[in-house]
PDB file of C-alpha atoms in Angstrom:
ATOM      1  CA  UNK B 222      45.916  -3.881  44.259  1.00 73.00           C
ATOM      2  CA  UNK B 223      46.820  -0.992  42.002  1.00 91.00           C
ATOM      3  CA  UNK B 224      49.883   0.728  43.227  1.00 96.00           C
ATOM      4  CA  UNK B 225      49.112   4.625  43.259  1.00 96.00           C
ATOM      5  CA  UNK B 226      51.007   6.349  46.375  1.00 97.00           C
ATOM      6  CA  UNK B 227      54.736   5.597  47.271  1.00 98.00           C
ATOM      7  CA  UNK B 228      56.297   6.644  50.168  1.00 98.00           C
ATOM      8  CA  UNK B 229      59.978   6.804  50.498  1.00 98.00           C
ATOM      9  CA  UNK B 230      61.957   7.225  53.780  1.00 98.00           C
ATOM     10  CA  UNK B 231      65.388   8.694  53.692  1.00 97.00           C
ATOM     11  CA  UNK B 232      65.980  11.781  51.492  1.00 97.00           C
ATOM     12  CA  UNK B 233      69.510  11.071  50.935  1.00 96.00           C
ATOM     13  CA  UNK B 234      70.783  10.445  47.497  1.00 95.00           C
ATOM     14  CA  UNK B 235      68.994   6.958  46.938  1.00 96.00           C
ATOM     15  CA  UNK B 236      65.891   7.703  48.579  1.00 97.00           C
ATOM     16  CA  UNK B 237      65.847  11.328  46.912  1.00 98.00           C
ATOM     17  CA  UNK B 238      66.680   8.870  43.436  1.00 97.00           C
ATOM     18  CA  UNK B 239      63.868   6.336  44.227  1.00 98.00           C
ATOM     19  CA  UNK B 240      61.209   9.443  44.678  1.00 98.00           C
ATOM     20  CA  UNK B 241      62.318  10.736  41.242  1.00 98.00           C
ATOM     21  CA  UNK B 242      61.840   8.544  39.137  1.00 98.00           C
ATOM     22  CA  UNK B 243      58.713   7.411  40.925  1.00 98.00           C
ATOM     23  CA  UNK B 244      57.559  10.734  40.360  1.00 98.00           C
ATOM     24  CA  UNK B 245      58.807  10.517  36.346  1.00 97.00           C
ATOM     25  CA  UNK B 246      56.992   7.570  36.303  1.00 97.00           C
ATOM     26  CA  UNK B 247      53.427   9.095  37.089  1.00 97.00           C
ATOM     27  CA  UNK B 248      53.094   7.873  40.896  1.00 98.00           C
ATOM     28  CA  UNK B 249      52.018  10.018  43.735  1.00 98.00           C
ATOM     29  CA  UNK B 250      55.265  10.204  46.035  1.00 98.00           C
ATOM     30  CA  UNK B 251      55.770  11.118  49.601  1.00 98.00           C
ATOM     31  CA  UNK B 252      59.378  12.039  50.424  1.00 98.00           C
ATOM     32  CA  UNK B 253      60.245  11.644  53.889  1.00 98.00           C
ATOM     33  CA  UNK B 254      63.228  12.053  56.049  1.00 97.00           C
ATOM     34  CA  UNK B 255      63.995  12.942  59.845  1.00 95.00           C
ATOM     35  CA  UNK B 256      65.938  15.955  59.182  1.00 96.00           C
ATOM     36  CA  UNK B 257      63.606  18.693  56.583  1.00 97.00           C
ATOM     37  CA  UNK B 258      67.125  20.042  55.519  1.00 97.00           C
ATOM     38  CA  UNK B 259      67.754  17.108  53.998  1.00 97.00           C
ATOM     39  CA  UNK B 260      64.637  16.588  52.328  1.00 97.00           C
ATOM     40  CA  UNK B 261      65.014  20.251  51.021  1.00 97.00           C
ATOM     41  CA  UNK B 262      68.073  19.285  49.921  1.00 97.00           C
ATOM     42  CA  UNK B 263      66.765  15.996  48.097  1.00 97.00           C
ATOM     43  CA  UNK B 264      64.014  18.374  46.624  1.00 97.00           C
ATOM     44  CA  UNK B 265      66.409  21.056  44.961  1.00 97.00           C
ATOM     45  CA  UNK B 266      69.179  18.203  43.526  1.00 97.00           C
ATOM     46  CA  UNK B 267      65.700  16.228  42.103  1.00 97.00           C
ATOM     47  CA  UNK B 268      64.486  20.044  40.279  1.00 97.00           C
ATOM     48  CA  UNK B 269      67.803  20.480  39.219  1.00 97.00           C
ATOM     49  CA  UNK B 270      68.020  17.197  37.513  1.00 97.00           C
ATOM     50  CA  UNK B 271      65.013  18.171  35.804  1.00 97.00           C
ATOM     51  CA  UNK B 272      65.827  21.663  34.987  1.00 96.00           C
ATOM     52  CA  UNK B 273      69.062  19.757  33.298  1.00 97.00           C
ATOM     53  CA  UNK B 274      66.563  17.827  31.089  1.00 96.00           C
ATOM     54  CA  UNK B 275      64.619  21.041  30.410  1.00 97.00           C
ATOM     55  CA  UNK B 276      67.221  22.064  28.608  1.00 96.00           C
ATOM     56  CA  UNK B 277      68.544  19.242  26.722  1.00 96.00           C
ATOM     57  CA  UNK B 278      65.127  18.590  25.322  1.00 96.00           C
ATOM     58  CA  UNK B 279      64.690  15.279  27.006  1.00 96.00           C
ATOM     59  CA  UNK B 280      61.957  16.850  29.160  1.00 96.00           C
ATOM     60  CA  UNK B 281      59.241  19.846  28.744  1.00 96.00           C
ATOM     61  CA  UNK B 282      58.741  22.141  31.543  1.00 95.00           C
ATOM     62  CA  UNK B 283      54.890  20.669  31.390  1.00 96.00           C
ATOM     63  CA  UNK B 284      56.368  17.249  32.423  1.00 95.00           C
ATOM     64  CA  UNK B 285      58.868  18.668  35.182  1.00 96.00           C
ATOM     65  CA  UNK B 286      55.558  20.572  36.448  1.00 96.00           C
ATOM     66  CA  UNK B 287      53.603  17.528  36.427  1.00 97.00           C
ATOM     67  CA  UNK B 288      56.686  15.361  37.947  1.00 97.00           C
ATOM     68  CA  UNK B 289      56.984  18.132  40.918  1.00 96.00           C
ATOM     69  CA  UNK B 290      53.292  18.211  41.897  1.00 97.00           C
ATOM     70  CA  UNK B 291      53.468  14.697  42.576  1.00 98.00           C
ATOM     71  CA  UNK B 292      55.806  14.700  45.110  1.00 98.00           C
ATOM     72  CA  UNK B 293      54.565  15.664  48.457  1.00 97.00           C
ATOM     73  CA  UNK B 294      57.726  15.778  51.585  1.00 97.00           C
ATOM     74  CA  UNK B 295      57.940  15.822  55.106  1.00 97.00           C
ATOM     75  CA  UNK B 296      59.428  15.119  58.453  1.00 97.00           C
ATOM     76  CA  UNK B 297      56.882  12.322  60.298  1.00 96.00           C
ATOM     77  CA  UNK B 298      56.373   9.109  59.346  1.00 95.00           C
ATOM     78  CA  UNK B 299      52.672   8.755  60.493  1.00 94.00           C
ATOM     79  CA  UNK B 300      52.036  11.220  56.357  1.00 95.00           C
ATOM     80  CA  UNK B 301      52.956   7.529  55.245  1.00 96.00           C
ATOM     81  CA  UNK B 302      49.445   5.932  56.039  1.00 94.00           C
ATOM     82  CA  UNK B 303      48.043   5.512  53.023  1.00 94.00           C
ATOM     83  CA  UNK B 304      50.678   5.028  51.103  1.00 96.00           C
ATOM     84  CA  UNK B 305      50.525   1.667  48.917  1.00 97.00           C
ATOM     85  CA  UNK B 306      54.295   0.808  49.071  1.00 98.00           C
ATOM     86  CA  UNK B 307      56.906   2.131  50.676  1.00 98.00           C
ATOM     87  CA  UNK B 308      60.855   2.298  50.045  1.00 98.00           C
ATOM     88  CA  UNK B 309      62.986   2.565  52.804  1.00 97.00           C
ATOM     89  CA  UNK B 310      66.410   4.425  52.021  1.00 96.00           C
ATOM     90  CA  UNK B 311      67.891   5.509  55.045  1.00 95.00           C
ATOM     91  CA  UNK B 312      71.379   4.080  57.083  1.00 92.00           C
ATOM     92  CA  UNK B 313      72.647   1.193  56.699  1.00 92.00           C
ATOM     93  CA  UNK B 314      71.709   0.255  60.409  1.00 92.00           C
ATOM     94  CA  UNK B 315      70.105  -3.111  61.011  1.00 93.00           C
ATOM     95  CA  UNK B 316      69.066  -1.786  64.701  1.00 94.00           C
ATOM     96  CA  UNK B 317      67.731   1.252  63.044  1.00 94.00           C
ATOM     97  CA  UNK B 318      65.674  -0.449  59.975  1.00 94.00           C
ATOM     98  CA  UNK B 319      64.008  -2.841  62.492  1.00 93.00           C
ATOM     99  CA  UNK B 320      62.685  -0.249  64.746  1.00 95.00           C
ATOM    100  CA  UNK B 321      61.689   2.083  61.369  1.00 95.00           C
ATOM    101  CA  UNK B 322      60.248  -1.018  60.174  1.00 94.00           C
ATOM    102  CA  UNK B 323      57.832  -1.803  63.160  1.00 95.00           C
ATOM    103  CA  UNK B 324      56.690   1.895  63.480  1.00 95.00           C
ATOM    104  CA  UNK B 325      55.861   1.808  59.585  1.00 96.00           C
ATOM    105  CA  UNK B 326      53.634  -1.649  60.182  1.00 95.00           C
ATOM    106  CA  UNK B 327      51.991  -0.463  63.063  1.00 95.00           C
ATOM    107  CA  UNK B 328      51.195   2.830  60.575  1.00 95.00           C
ATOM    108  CA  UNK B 329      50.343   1.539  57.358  1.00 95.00           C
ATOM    109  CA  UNK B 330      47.145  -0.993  56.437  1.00 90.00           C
ATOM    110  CA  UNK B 331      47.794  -4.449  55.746  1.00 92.00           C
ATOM    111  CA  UNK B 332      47.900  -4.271  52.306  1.00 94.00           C
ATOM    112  CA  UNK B 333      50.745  -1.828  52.180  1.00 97.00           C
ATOM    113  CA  UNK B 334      54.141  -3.082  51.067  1.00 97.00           C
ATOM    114  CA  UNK B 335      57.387  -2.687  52.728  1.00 96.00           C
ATOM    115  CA  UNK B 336      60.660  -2.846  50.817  1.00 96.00           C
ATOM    116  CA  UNK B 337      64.195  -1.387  51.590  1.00 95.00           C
ATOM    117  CA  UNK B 338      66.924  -0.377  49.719  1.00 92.00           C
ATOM    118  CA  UNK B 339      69.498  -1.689  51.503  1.00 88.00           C
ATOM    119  CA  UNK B 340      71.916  -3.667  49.491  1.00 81.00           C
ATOM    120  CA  UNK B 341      74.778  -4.761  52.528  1.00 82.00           C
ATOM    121  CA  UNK B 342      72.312  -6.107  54.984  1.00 80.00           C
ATOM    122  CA  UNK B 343      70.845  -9.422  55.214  1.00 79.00           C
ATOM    123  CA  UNK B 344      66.966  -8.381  55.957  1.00 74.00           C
TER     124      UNK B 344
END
């Protein structure tokens, strides 16, 4: 299976991580997160990253363009159906991550994989 859409729940500072440099590294990437303020917010501190390496040379404004058109954001989880993988960032929750969890089986296809971020729960 070729790996060509990511989805990433939680816009917070390690999801809105996770979708940039999944976007840097030429996937398609939807950014998604319960509250759109905070995926706004994810959005502007991922351009302004980029405008940063605009203008120490490490990036062109061609590959910033290119990075930003592949990331696609929103509020409901159901945009995350075709994605091929998908990178769950949000609380550290057990509760919450098994209930996010089922609703993002019962959404994607089989072939889709699951992951989380989490690094103090034992999954």
């Amino acid at each position: 299976m070729a790996i060509k859409k990511i989805g990433v729940l939680g816009a917070g500072t390690m999801g809105a991580g996770i979708a940039q440099v999944c976007a840097e590294a030429g996937f398609e990437v939807l950014l998604v997160d319960i509250d759109a303020a905070i995926v706004e917010k994810a959005i502007k501190g991922v351009q302004k990253a980029w405008d940063k390496a605009v203008e120490k040379g490490k990036k062109t404004a061609d590959d910033v363009a290119a990075c930003v058109a592949r990331i696609t954001t929103g509020t409901d989880t159901a945009l995350f159906k075709d994605s091929d993988v998908i990178i769950e960032a949000i609380i550290e929750n057990i509760d919450i991550k098994k209930k996010v969890f089922k609703e993002l089986a019962e959404i994607t296809g089989p072939e889709c994989i699951l992951a989380t971020n989490t690094s103090a729960l034992s999954i």
